[in-house]
PDB file of C-alpha atoms in Angstrom:
ATOM      1  CA  MET A   1      75.611  17.619 105.836  1.00 52.00           C
ATOM      2  CA  THR A   2      75.847  21.167 106.667  1.00 82.00           C
ATOM      3  CA  GLU A   3      78.627  22.343 108.226  1.00 92.00           C
ATOM      4  CA  PRO A   4      77.306  23.542 111.909  1.00 96.00           C
ATOM      5  CA  ALA A   5      77.277  27.321 112.136  1.00 97.00           C
ATOM      6  CA  ILE A   6      79.487  26.991 115.688  1.00 98.00           C
ATOM      7  CA  THR A   7      81.957  24.416 116.901  1.00 97.00           C
ATOM      8  CA  ALA A   8      84.022  24.697 119.972  1.00 97.00           C
ATOM      9  CA  ARG A   9      86.242  21.693 121.475  1.00 97.00           C
ATOM     10  CA  GLY A  10      87.872  22.161 124.926  1.00 97.00           C
ATOM     11  CA  LEU A  11      87.706  26.021 125.498  1.00 97.00           C
ATOM     12  CA  ARG A  12      89.951  27.163 128.388  1.00 97.00           C
ATOM     13  CA  LYS A  13      90.475  30.406 129.936  1.00 97.00           C
ATOM     14  CA  SER A  14      92.037  31.328 133.305  1.00 95.00           C
ATOM     15  CA  TYR A  15      93.046  34.607 135.218  1.00 92.00           C
ATOM     16  CA  PRO A  16      95.704  35.775 136.965  1.00 89.00           C
ATOM     17  CA  GLY A  17      94.328  36.234 140.552  1.00 81.00           C
ATOM     18  CA  LYS A  18      95.835  36.428 144.380  1.00 79.00           C
ATOM     19  CA  ASN A  19      95.338  32.791 145.638  1.00 78.00           C
ATOM     20  CA  GLY A  20      96.443  31.457 141.483  1.00 76.00           C
ATOM     21  CA  ASP A  21      94.841  30.744 138.457  1.00 86.00           C
ATOM     22  CA  LYS A  22      91.437  31.409 138.391  1.00 91.00           C
ATOM     23  CA  ILE A  23      89.909  28.773 135.506  1.00 93.00           C
ATOM     24  CA  VAL A  24      86.713  30.754 134.154  1.00 94.00           C
ATOM     25  CA  LEU A  25      86.603  28.206 130.928  1.00 96.00           C
ATOM     26  CA  ASP A  26      87.340  24.145 132.334  1.00 95.00           C
ATOM     27  CA  GLY A  27      87.091  22.489 128.535  1.00 95.00           C
ATOM     28  CA  VAL A  28      83.644  23.864 127.270  1.00 96.00           C
ATOM     29  CA  ASP A  29      82.574  22.493 123.908  1.00 97.00           C
ATOM     30  CA  LEU A  30      79.840  23.234 121.969  1.00 96.00           C
ATOM     31  CA  THR A  31      77.986  22.375 118.928  1.00 97.00           C
ATOM     32  CA  VAL A  32      75.577  24.982 117.203  1.00 97.00           C
ATOM     33  CA  PRO A  33      73.859  23.862 113.546  1.00 96.00           C
ATOM     34  CA  ALA A  34      73.419  26.744 111.330  1.00 96.00           C
ATOM     35  CA  GLY A  35      70.152  28.430 110.615  1.00 96.00           C
ATOM     36  CA  THR A  36      69.115  27.929 114.784  1.00 97.00           C
ATOM     37  CA  ILE A  37      69.118  29.350 118.503  1.00 97.00           C
ATOM     38  CA  PHE A  38      71.279  28.137 120.665  1.00 98.00           C
ATOM     39  CA  ALA A  39      70.910  30.025 123.919  1.00 97.00           C
ATOM     40  CA  LEU A  40      74.045  29.721 126.574  1.00 95.00           C
ATOM     41  CA  LEU A  41      72.641  30.653 130.235  1.00 93.00           C
ATOM     42  CA  GLY A  42      74.098  30.268 133.386  1.00 89.00           C
ATOM     43  CA  PRO A  43      74.247  32.168 137.351  1.00 88.00           C
ATOM     44  CA  ASN A  44      77.025  35.477 137.592  1.00 84.00           C
ATOM     45  CA  GLY A  45      80.907  34.256 136.759  1.00 86.00           C
ATOM     46  CA  ALA A  46      79.763  31.084 135.201  1.00 90.00           C
ATOM     47  CA  GLY A  47      81.471  31.700 132.107  1.00 92.00           C
ATOM     48  CA  LYS A  48      78.987  33.177 129.711  1.00 92.00           C
ATOM     49  CA  THR A  49      80.800  36.159 128.751  1.00 89.00           C
ATOM     50  CA  THR A  50      83.976  34.990 128.376  1.00 93.00           C
ATOM     51  CA  THR A  51      82.924  32.564 125.795  1.00 95.00           C
ATOM     52  CA  VAL A  52      80.892  35.365 123.737  1.00 93.00           C
ATOM     53  CA  GLN A  53      83.797  37.385 123.709  1.00 93.00           C
ATOM     54  CA  ILE A  54      86.368  34.364 122.852  1.00 96.00           C
ATOM     55  CA  LEU A  55      83.857  32.943 119.723  1.00 96.00           C
ATOM     56  CA  SER A  56      83.410  37.481 118.928  1.00 95.00           C
ATOM     57  CA  THR A  57      87.344  36.743 118.481  1.00 95.00           C
ATOM     58  CA  LEU A  58      87.526  39.950 121.271  1.00 93.00           C
ATOM     59  CA  ILE A  59      90.120  38.149 123.098  1.00 95.00           C
ATOM     60  CA  PRO A  60      92.487  34.244 122.710  1.00 95.00           C
ATOM     61  CA  ALA A  61      92.281  30.855 124.269  1.00 96.00           C
ATOM     62  CA  ASP A  62      94.212  29.070 126.507  1.00 96.00           C
ATOM     63  CA  ALA A  63      92.768  25.974 125.018  1.00 97.00           C
ATOM     64  CA  GLY A  64      90.715  24.504 122.415  1.00 97.00           C
ATOM     65  CA  THR A  65      89.508  24.311 119.465  1.00 97.00           C
ATOM     66  CA  VAL A  66      86.255  26.458 116.861  1.00 97.00           C
ATOM     67  CA  ARG A  67      85.116  26.335 113.832  1.00 97.00           C
ATOM     68  CA  ILE A  68      82.773  29.249 113.174  1.00 97.00           C
ATOM     69  CA  ALA A  69      80.428  29.515 109.882  1.00 96.00           C
ATOM     70  CA  GLY A  70      83.131  27.412 108.292  1.00 95.00           C
ATOM     71  CA  HIS A  71      86.621  29.335 109.457  1.00 97.00           C
ATOM     72  CA  ASP A  72      89.529  28.472 112.330  1.00 97.00           C
ATOM     73  CA  LEU A  73      89.193  30.858 114.318  1.00 96.00           C
ATOM     74  CA  ALA A  74      92.881  30.294 115.040  1.00 95.00           C
ATOM     75  CA  ARG A  75      94.305  30.753 111.719  1.00 95.00           C
ATOM     76  CA  ALA A  76      91.685  32.682 110.000  1.00 96.00           C
ATOM     77  CA  PRO A  77      90.085  35.011 112.778  1.00 96.00           C
ATOM     78  CA  ASP A  78      89.538  38.417 110.107  1.00 95.00           C
ATOM     79  CA  GLU A  79      87.517  35.875 107.970  1.00 96.00           C
ATOM     80  CA  VAL A  80      85.843  34.881 111.262  1.00 97.00           C
ATOM     81  CA  ARG A  81      84.797  38.665 112.214  1.00 95.00           C
ATOM     82  CA  GLY A  82      83.434  38.630 108.938  1.00 93.00           C
ATOM     83  CA  ALA A  83      80.820  35.633 108.874  1.00 96.00           C
ATOM     84  CA  ILE A  84      79.992  37.193 112.195  1.00 96.00           C
ATOM     85  CA  GLY A  85      77.980  39.620 114.166  1.00 94.00           C
ATOM     86  CA  VAL A  86      78.502  41.644 117.457  1.00 92.00           C
ATOM     87  CA  THR A  87      74.745  42.948 119.572  1.00 88.00           C
ATOM     88  CA  GLY A  88      75.796  43.516 123.074  1.00 78.00           C
ATOM     89  CA  GLN A  89      74.172  43.841 125.751  1.00 72.00           C
ATOM     90  CA  TYR A  90      74.866  47.647 125.739  1.00 70.00           C
ATOM     91  CA  SER A  91      73.240  49.739 122.930  1.00 72.00           C
ATOM     92  CA  ALA A  92      76.204  50.337 120.024  1.00 84.00           C
ATOM     93  CA  VAL A  93      74.237  53.299 118.821  1.00 92.00           C
ATOM     94  CA  ASP A  94      75.439  57.401 118.169  1.00 94.00           C
ATOM     95  CA  LYS A  95      72.902  58.695 120.304  1.00 94.00           C
ATOM     96  CA  LEU A  96      73.586  61.518 118.485  1.00 95.00           C
ATOM     97  CA  LEU A  97      73.013  61.148 114.880  1.00 96.00           C
ATOM     98  CA  THR A  98      70.006  60.129 113.619  1.00 97.00           C
ATOM     99  CA  GLY A  99      68.949  56.587 112.917  1.00 97.00           C
ATOM    100  CA  ARG A 100      69.890  56.714 109.778  1.00 97.00           C
ATOM    101  CA  GLU A 101      73.226  58.342 109.933  1.00 97.00           C
ATOM    102  CA  ASN A 102      74.107  55.436 112.303  1.00 96.00           C
ATOM    103  CA  LEU A 103      73.412  52.932 109.824  1.00 97.00           C
ATOM    104  CA  LEU A 104      75.247  54.786 107.140  1.00 97.00           C
ATOM    105  CA  LEU A 105      78.530  55.245 109.473  1.00 96.00           C
ATOM    106  CA  MET A 106      78.737  51.062 109.863  1.00 95.00           C
ATOM    107  CA  ALA A 107      78.185  51.031 106.191  1.00 96.00           C
ATOM    108  CA  ASP A 108      81.478  53.188 105.897  1.00 96.00           C
ATOM    109  CA  LEU A 109      82.962  50.981 108.653  1.00 93.00           C
ATOM    110  CA  HIS A 110      82.057  48.071 105.805  1.00 93.00           C
ATOM    111  CA  HIS A 111      83.484  49.343 102.937  1.00 94.00           C
ATOM    112  CA  LEU A 112      80.627  49.169 101.620  1.00 95.00           C
ATOM    113  CA  PRO A 113      79.842  51.701  98.151  1.00 96.00           C
ATOM    114  CA  ARG A 114      77.963  55.039  98.869  1.00 95.00           C
ATOM    115  CA  LYS A 115      74.947  54.038  96.546  1.00 96.00           C
ATOM    116  CA  GLN A 116      75.402  50.462  97.789  1.00 96.00           C
ATOM    117  CA  GLY A 117      75.263  52.115 101.813  1.00 96.00           C
ATOM    118  CA  LYS A 118      72.485  53.526 101.160  1.00 96.00           C
ATOM    119  CA  ARG A 119      70.439  51.476  99.568  1.00 96.00           C
ATOM    120  CA  THR A 120      71.154  49.506 102.489  1.00 96.00           C
ATOM    121  CA  ALA A 121      70.368  51.601 104.618  1.00 97.00           C
ATOM    122  CA  ASP A 122      67.048  52.367 103.272  1.00 96.00           C
ATOM    123  CA  ALA A 123      65.760  48.425 103.315  1.00 95.00           C
ATOM    124  CA  LEU A 124      66.898  48.476 106.913  1.00 96.00           C
ATOM    125  CA  LEU A 125      65.520  51.211 108.231  1.00 96.00           C
ATOM    126  CA  GLU A 126      62.494  49.836 106.288  1.00 95.00           C
ATOM    127  CA  ARG A 127      62.510  46.067 107.945  1.00 92.00           C
ATOM    128  CA  PHE A 128      62.983  47.221 110.862  1.00 93.00           C
ATOM    129  CA  ASP A 129      59.696  49.314 111.621  1.00 92.00           C
ATOM    130  CA  LEU A 130      62.272  53.059 111.405  1.00 95.00           C
ATOM    131  CA  VAL A 131      61.452  54.793 108.101  1.00 96.00           C
ATOM    132  CA  GLU A 132      59.382  57.724 110.186  1.00 96.00           C
ATOM    133  CA  ALA A 133      62.018  57.531 112.200  1.00 96.00           C
ATOM    134  CA  ALA A 134      65.035  57.710 110.251  1.00 96.00           C
ATOM    135  CA  GLY A 135      65.529  61.504 110.127  1.00 96.00           C
ATOM    136  CA  ARG A 136      65.442  61.868 114.464  1.00 96.00           C
ATOM    137  CA  PRO A 137      68.643  61.892 116.576  1.00 96.00           C
ATOM    138  CA  ALA A 138      68.500  57.771 118.411  1.00 95.00           C
ATOM    139  CA  SER A 139      68.639  60.118 121.442  1.00 95.00           C
ATOM    140  CA  THR A 140      64.889  60.591 120.879  1.00 96.00           C
ATOM    141  CA  TYR A 141      64.156  56.629 120.446  1.00 95.00           C
ATOM    142  CA  SER A 142      62.832  54.365 122.720  1.00 92.00           C
ATOM    143  CA  GLY A 143      65.036  51.767 124.322  1.00 88.00           C
ATOM    144  CA  GLY A 144      62.608  48.701 121.879  1.00 89.00           C
ATOM    145  CA  MET A 145      63.554  51.569 118.616  1.00 92.00           C
ATOM    146  CA  ARG A 146      67.458  51.466 120.102  1.00 92.00           C
ATOM    147  CA  ARG A 147      67.833  47.799 120.913  1.00 89.00           C
ATOM    148  CA  ARG A 148      66.236  47.293 116.756  1.00 92.00           C
ATOM    149  CA  LEU A 149      68.531  50.265 115.519  1.00 95.00           C
ATOM    150  CA  ASP A 150      71.306  48.315 117.489  1.00 93.00           C
ATOM    151  CA  LEU A 151      70.436  45.006 115.912  1.00 94.00           C
ATOM    152  CA  ALA A 152      69.737  46.476 112.792  1.00 95.00           C
ATOM    153  CA  MET A 153      73.422  47.937 112.641  1.00 95.00           C
ATOM    154  CA  THR A 154      74.685  44.712 113.063  1.00 94.00           C
ATOM    155  CA  LEU A 155      72.961  43.409 110.315  1.00 94.00           C
ATOM    156  CA  VAL A 156      74.815  46.393 107.595  1.00 95.00           C
ATOM    157  CA  GLY A 157      77.480  43.787 107.219  1.00 91.00           C
ATOM    158  CA  ASP A 158      75.444  40.585 106.515  1.00 93.00           C
ATOM    159  CA  PRO A 159      76.706  38.589 108.424  1.00 95.00           C
ATOM    160  CA  ARG A 160      75.791  34.729 108.966  1.00 96.00           C
ATOM    161  CA  VAL A 161      76.376  34.049 112.597  1.00 97.00           C
ATOM    162  CA  ILE A 162      75.250  37.016 114.883  1.00 96.00           C
ATOM    163  CA  PHE A 163      75.827  36.985 118.802  1.00 96.00           C
ATOM    164  CA  LEU A 164      72.646  38.931 120.921  1.00 92.00           C
ATOM    165  CA  ASP A 165      74.046  39.727 124.236  1.00 87.00           C
ATOM    166  CA  GLU A 166      70.610  39.660 126.332  1.00 85.00           C
ATOM    167  CA  PRO A 167      69.180  41.794 123.822  1.00 85.00           C
ATOM    168  CA  THR A 168      65.883  42.741 125.388  1.00 86.00           C
ATOM    169  CA  THR A 169      67.140  43.832 128.940  1.00 81.00           C
ATOM    170  CA  GLY A 170      65.248  46.778 130.032  1.00 80.00           C
ATOM    171  CA  LEU A 171      62.787  46.622 126.984  1.00 83.00           C
ATOM    172  CA  ASP A 172      58.907  46.432 128.235  1.00 86.00           C
ATOM    173  CA  PRO A 173      57.085  43.201 127.681  1.00 88.00           C
ATOM    174  CA  ARG A 174      55.224  44.459 123.944  1.00 88.00           C
ATOM    175  CA  SER A 175      58.928  45.753 123.106  1.00 87.00           C
ATOM    176  CA  ARG A 176      60.425  42.314 123.778  1.00 88.00           C
ATOM    177  CA  ARG A 177      57.849  40.233 121.558  1.00 90.00           C
ATOM    178  CA  THR A 178      59.056  42.360 118.964  1.00 90.00           C
ATOM    179  CA  MET A 179      62.646  41.626 119.371  1.00 89.00           C
ATOM    180  CA  TRP A 180      61.423  38.319 119.833  1.00 92.00           C
ATOM    181  CA  GLN A 181      60.008  38.076 116.147  1.00 93.00           C
ATOM    182  CA  ILE A 182      62.398  39.745 114.550  1.00 92.00           C
ATOM    183  CA  VAL A 183      65.104  37.424 115.739  1.00 93.00           C
ATOM    184  CA  ARG A 184      62.783  34.481 114.398  1.00 95.00           C
ATOM    185  CA  ASP A 185      61.873  36.294 110.995  1.00 93.00           C
ATOM    186  CA  LEU A 186      66.386  36.007 110.941  1.00 93.00           C
ATOM    187  CA  VAL A 187      66.978  32.616 111.877  1.00 96.00           C
ATOM    188  CA  ALA A 188      63.809  32.045 108.900  1.00 95.00           C
ATOM    189  CA  THR A 189      66.376  33.490 106.301  1.00 93.00           C
ATOM    190  CA  GLY A 190      69.250  30.811 107.811  1.00 94.00           C
ATOM    191  CA  VAL A 191      71.127  33.505 110.140  1.00 96.00           C
ATOM    192  CA  THR A 192      72.235  32.134 112.944  1.00 97.00           C
ATOM    193  CA  ILE A 193      71.849  33.732 116.827  1.00 97.00           C
ATOM    194  CA  PHE A 194      74.035  32.431 119.596  1.00 97.00           C
ATOM    195  CA  LEU A 195      72.517  33.801 122.968  1.00 96.00           C
ATOM    196  CA  THR A 196      72.725  34.873 126.135  1.00 92.00           C
ATOM    197  CA  THR A 197      69.640  36.016 128.145  1.00 87.00           C
ATOM    198  CA  GLN A 198      68.946  36.474 132.001  1.00 80.00           C
ATOM    199  CA  TYR A 199      65.143  35.736 131.097  1.00 84.00           C
ATOM    200  CA  LEU A 200      64.211  32.361 130.943  1.00 88.00           C
ATOM    201  CA  GLU A 201      61.302  32.553 129.406  1.00 88.00           C
ATOM    202  CA  GLU A 202      63.259  34.254 126.365  1.00 91.00           C
ATOM    203  CA  ALA A 203      65.315  31.321 126.296  1.00 93.00           C
ATOM    204  CA  ASP A 204      62.419  28.909 126.427  1.00 92.00           C
ATOM    205  CA  GLN A 205      60.136  31.045 123.521  1.00 92.00           C
ATOM    206  CA  LEU A 206      63.458  30.890 121.342  1.00 95.00           C
ATOM    207  CA  ALA A 207      65.655  28.581 121.064  1.00 96.00           C
ATOM    208  CA  ASP A 208      66.295  25.067 119.251  1.00 97.00           C
ATOM    209  CA  ARG A 209      68.432  24.455 122.357  1.00 97.00           C
ATOM    210  CA  ILE A 210      70.065  25.348 125.530  1.00 96.00           C
ATOM    211  CA  ALA A 211      73.143  25.299 127.081  1.00 95.00           C
ATOM    212  CA  LEU A 212      73.701  25.493 130.743  1.00 94.00           C
ATOM    213  CA  LEU A 213      77.113  26.711 132.204  1.00 93.00           C
ATOM    214  CA  ASP A 214      78.128  27.480 135.737  1.00 93.00           C
ATOM    215  CA  HIS A 215      81.603  27.483 136.723  1.00 92.00           C
ATOM    216  CA  GLY A 216      82.883  26.701 133.538  1.00 94.00           C
ATOM    217  CA  ARG A 217      81.621  23.992 131.960  1.00 94.00           C
ATOM    218  CA  LEU A 218      78.538  22.587 131.246  1.00 94.00           C
ATOM    219  CA  ILE A 219      76.175  21.066 133.271  1.00 93.00           C
ATOM    220  CA  ALA A 220      73.435  20.370 131.523  1.00 93.00           C
ATOM    221  CA  GLU A 221      72.082  20.870 126.890  1.00 95.00           C
ATOM    222  CA  GLY A 222      69.165  20.245 125.380  1.00 94.00           C
ATOM    223  CA  THR A 223      66.103  21.429 123.444  1.00 93.00           C
ATOM    224  CA  ALA A 224      63.900  23.316 126.315  1.00 91.00           C
ATOM    225  CA  ASP A 225      61.612  19.984 127.385  1.00 87.00           C
ATOM    226  CA  GLU A 226      64.438  18.531 126.800  1.00 89.00           C
ATOM    227  CA  LEU A 227      65.774  20.112 129.983  1.00 89.00           C
ATOM    228  CA  LYS A 228      62.518  20.601 132.075  1.00 85.00           C
ATOM    229  CA  ARG A 229      62.773  16.528 131.515  1.00 80.00           C
ATOM    230  CA  LEU A 230      65.914  16.153 133.726  1.00 81.00           C
ATOM    231  CA  ILE A 231      64.574  17.563 137.161  1.00 79.00           C
ATOM    232  CA  PRO A 232      61.293  16.301 138.959  1.00 73.00           C
ATOM    233  CA  GLY A 233      58.513  18.561 139.969  1.00 68.00           C
ATOM    234  CA  GLY A 234      55.574  17.550 137.940  1.00 77.00           C
ATOM    235  CA  HIS A 235      51.712  17.840 139.607  1.00 84.00           C
ATOM    236  CA  VAL A 236      48.465  18.049 139.198  1.00 90.00           C
ATOM    237  CA  THR A 237      46.473  20.135 141.044  1.00 93.00           C
ATOM    238  CA  LEU A 238      43.201  18.941 140.972  1.00 95.00           C
ATOM    239  CA  THR A 239      40.271  21.262 142.889  1.00 97.00           C
ATOM    240  CA  PHE A 240      37.277  20.470 144.518  1.00 97.00           C
ATOM    241  CA  ALA A 241      33.926  21.951 145.636  1.00 96.00           C
ATOM    242  CA  ASP A 242      34.023  20.296 149.703  1.00 96.00           C
ATOM    243  CA  ALA A 243      35.810  19.244 151.839  1.00 96.00           C
ATOM    244  CA  ASP A 244      34.137  15.533 151.091  1.00 96.00           C
ATOM    245  CA  ARG A 245      35.076  14.995 147.776  1.00 96.00           C
ATOM    246  CA  LEU A 246      38.763  16.188 148.824  1.00 96.00           C
ATOM    247  CA  GLY A 247      38.466  13.328 151.050  1.00 96.00           C
ATOM    248  CA  ALA A 248      36.611  10.722 149.338  1.00 96.00           C
ATOM    249  CA  ALA A 249      39.589  11.950 145.837  1.00 96.00           C
ATOM    250  CA  HIS A 250      42.232  11.621 148.682  1.00 95.00           C
ATOM    251  CA  ARG A 251      41.926   8.213 149.390  1.00 95.00           C
ATOM    252  CA  ILE A 252      40.816   6.177 146.252  1.00 95.00           C
ATOM    253  CA  VAL A 253      43.930   8.346 144.320  1.00 93.00           C
ATOM    254  CA  GLY A 254      45.725   7.489 147.510  1.00 92.00           C
ATOM    255  CA  THR A 255      49.517   9.745 147.310  1.00 88.00           C
ATOM    256  CA  GLY A 256      49.444  13.447 147.062  1.00 88.00           C
ATOM    257  CA  ALA A 257      48.603  16.275 149.564  1.00 90.00           C
ATOM    258  CA  ALA A 258      45.398  17.740 149.978  1.00 93.00           C
ATOM    259  CA  ASP A 259      45.346  21.005 151.782  1.00 94.00           C
ATOM    260  CA  PRO A 260      41.270  21.332 153.163  1.00 94.00           C
ATOM    261  CA  GLN A 261      42.148  25.153 153.211  1.00 94.00           C
ATOM    262  CA  ALA A 262      41.962  25.713 149.552  1.00 95.00           C
ATOM    263  CA  LEU A 263      40.114  22.104 148.645  1.00 96.00           C
ATOM    264  CA  THR A 264      43.440  20.925 146.341  1.00 95.00           C
ATOM    265  CA  LEU A 265      44.832  17.319 146.634  1.00 95.00           C
ATOM    266  CA  GLN A 266      48.511  18.178 144.654  1.00 90.00           C
ATOM    267  CA  VAL A 267      49.636  15.064 142.814  1.00 90.00           C
ATOM    268  CA  PRO A 268      52.764  13.476 142.071  1.00 85.00           C
ATOM    269  CA  GLY A 269      53.026  13.499 137.619  1.00 77.00           C
ATOM    270  CA  ASP A 270      54.484  14.837 134.790  1.00 67.00           C
ATOM    271  CA  GLY A 271      51.779  15.787 133.418  1.00 67.00           C
ATOM    272  CA  GLY A 272      50.617  14.075 129.966  1.00 73.00           C
ATOM    273  CA  ALA A 273      47.237  13.072 128.090  1.00 82.00           C
ATOM    274  CA  ASP A 274      47.227   9.483 128.962  1.00 86.00           C
ATOM    275  CA  ALA A 275      47.796   9.442 133.127  1.00 84.00           C
ATOM    276  CA  LEU A 276      46.079  12.546 133.474  1.00 88.00           C
ATOM    277  CA  ARG A 277      43.053  10.470 131.876  1.00 91.00           C
ATOM    278  CA  ASP A 278      43.136   7.941 134.816  1.00 92.00           C
ATOM    279  CA  LEU A 279      43.284   9.922 136.911  1.00 93.00           C
ATOM    280  CA  LEU A 280      40.105  12.385 135.938  1.00 94.00           C
ATOM    281  CA  VAL A 281      38.792   8.392 134.785  1.00 95.00           C
ATOM    282  CA  ALA A 282      39.046   6.966 138.469  1.00 95.00           C
ATOM    283  CA  LEU A 283      36.893   9.920 140.462  1.00 95.00           C
ATOM    284  CA  ASP A 284      34.177   9.406 137.999  1.00 95.00           C
ATOM    285  CA  GLU A 285      34.171   6.156 138.260  1.00 95.00           C
ATOM    286  CA  HIS A 286      34.097   6.819 142.177  1.00 95.00           C
ATOM    287  CA  ALA A 287      31.907   9.541 141.024  1.00 95.00           C
ATOM    288  CA  VAL A 288      34.197  11.942 142.615  1.00 96.00           C
ATOM    289  CA  ALA A 289      33.154  15.402 140.821  1.00 96.00           C
ATOM    290  CA  VAL A 290      36.184  18.055 140.095  1.00 96.00           C
ATOM    291  CA  ALA A 291      35.418  21.404 139.714  1.00 96.00           C
ATOM    292  CA  GLY A 292      38.915  22.302 138.258  1.00 95.00           C
ATOM    293  CA  VAL A 293      41.857  21.107 137.500  1.00 94.00           C
ATOM    294  CA  ALA A 294      45.198  22.152 137.148  1.00 91.00           C
ATOM    295  CA  VAL A 295      49.473  20.798 135.105  1.00 86.00           C
ATOM    296  CA  HIS A 296      52.631  22.127 135.829  1.00 82.00           C
ATOM    297  CA  THR A 297      55.003  20.898 135.072  1.00 78.00           C
ATOM    298  CA  PRO A 298      58.519  21.791 135.550  1.00 81.00           C
ATOM    299  CA  ASP A 299      59.654  24.817 133.732  1.00 82.00           C
ATOM    300  CA  LEU A 300      63.412  26.535 132.508  1.00 85.00           C
ATOM    301  CA  ASP A 301      63.563  28.588 136.343  1.00 83.00           C
ATOM    302  CA  ASP A 302      63.234  25.209 138.103  1.00 81.00           C
ATOM    303  CA  VAL A 303      65.651  24.168 135.451  1.00 85.00           C
ATOM    304  CA  PHE A 304      67.969  26.383 136.622  1.00 85.00           C
ATOM    305  CA  LEU A 305      67.152  26.381 140.605  1.00 83.00           C
ATOM    306  CA  THR A 306      67.754  23.098 140.974  1.00 83.00           C
ATOM    307  CA  LEU A 307      71.093  22.644 138.395  1.00 85.00           C
ATOM    308  CA  THR A 308      72.466  26.138 139.677  1.00 81.00           C
ATOM    309  CA  GLY A 309      71.520  26.006 143.007  1.00 71.00           C
ATOM    310  CA  GLN A 310      70.628  30.279 142.184  1.00 59.00           C
ATOM    311  CA  THR A 311      67.713  31.478 141.599  1.00 49.00           C
ATOM    312  CA  LYS A 312      66.975  32.438 138.776  1.00 48.00           C
ATOM    313  CA  GLU A 313      67.170  36.593 138.890  1.00 48.00           C
ATOM    314  CA  ASN A 314      71.349  35.163 139.620  1.00 47.00           C
ATOM    315  CA  ALA A 315      71.338  34.634 135.508  1.00 45.00           C
ATOM    316  CA  ARG A 316      73.101  36.868 133.907  1.00 43.00           C
TER     317      ARG A 316
END
C-alpha cells in the first residue's frame, strides 16, 4: 500500500503564559492519504495555524512524530522541505515584478538551470491562464489572478504535498470556483493538498476527509457525509395549499411541527429516499395532496456549530 502523504502522531505544542503554559496542541493524530484533499477546520485559537507551521517545518513540536512524503520531519527536515509547498493566506507575490518575473525568481530560488526555469515559468503561465498578463506588474492583477500566480509560484518546486491556507479568502464566487477547479486538477496529478479554510462550503466541496480541531484536540474526523451524520437536525418540510390539508397531514403523520401561517409541516427525518417515499405514500393513501416538498439535511455549518459551540464566522 502507498504510504500516507502525511502521518502525525501525538503532536503537542505549548507556549509560556502568565499563568503557566498555554497548551495549543494536545496530542493530535493525523493521517492524510497521498493524492487527496484533507481539510482542517476549527474556531479561532483551535490550533490550526500551529499544526500547519509544525507540518511545514516552520516551528518544532514539543512532542510527537511526523512523516511527510516518506521523510521523518525531525531527522530529515530538508528532505521534507524539498517535498512540500506552502501557499499562505497572504500572497507571497512581489507586486513590483511581472507575473513571469515572479516565477523566474522562484525558479532561481530553487536553483533551476536558466532554460529549465524559463520552460517551467512558461508552462505555469499557460496552466494558470496568465499568459496575457505575464508581462504586467502583479500590482495590476485582480485578487483571483494574484492567488493563481501565488499557487503557480508554489508549484515551481514540483511539490508532492501542498499546504493551502485559506486559498480563496477575499475572492469573488467565480474566482473561488476557478481556484477550486485548479485544486482538483492538482490532486488529479497525484499532489496531496492540506487545506485550511474559513469557508465550510469549500471544505464540503473539495475535501476527501475533514478534521475538526477545537482547543488543541481533534474532536471529529471523516468525510463530509460522515460528519453530517454525527448530529441530528434533518427534516422534511411539506407545503400544503390550505389549512385543511395541513391539519389532515399532521394527524396522519402524527409528528412534526405545523406552521399554519406558512401552511407547512416540518417532519423530522434524515431525508432518505425510503423514508420520504413512505411519507408521501401515506399522505396519498388518505388523498392529502402535497403542494411542495423540501428536504434539509445537516450541513457542515450545523456540524461546526454543534460540535464546537461556535458560529461559522469563527472558523478561522
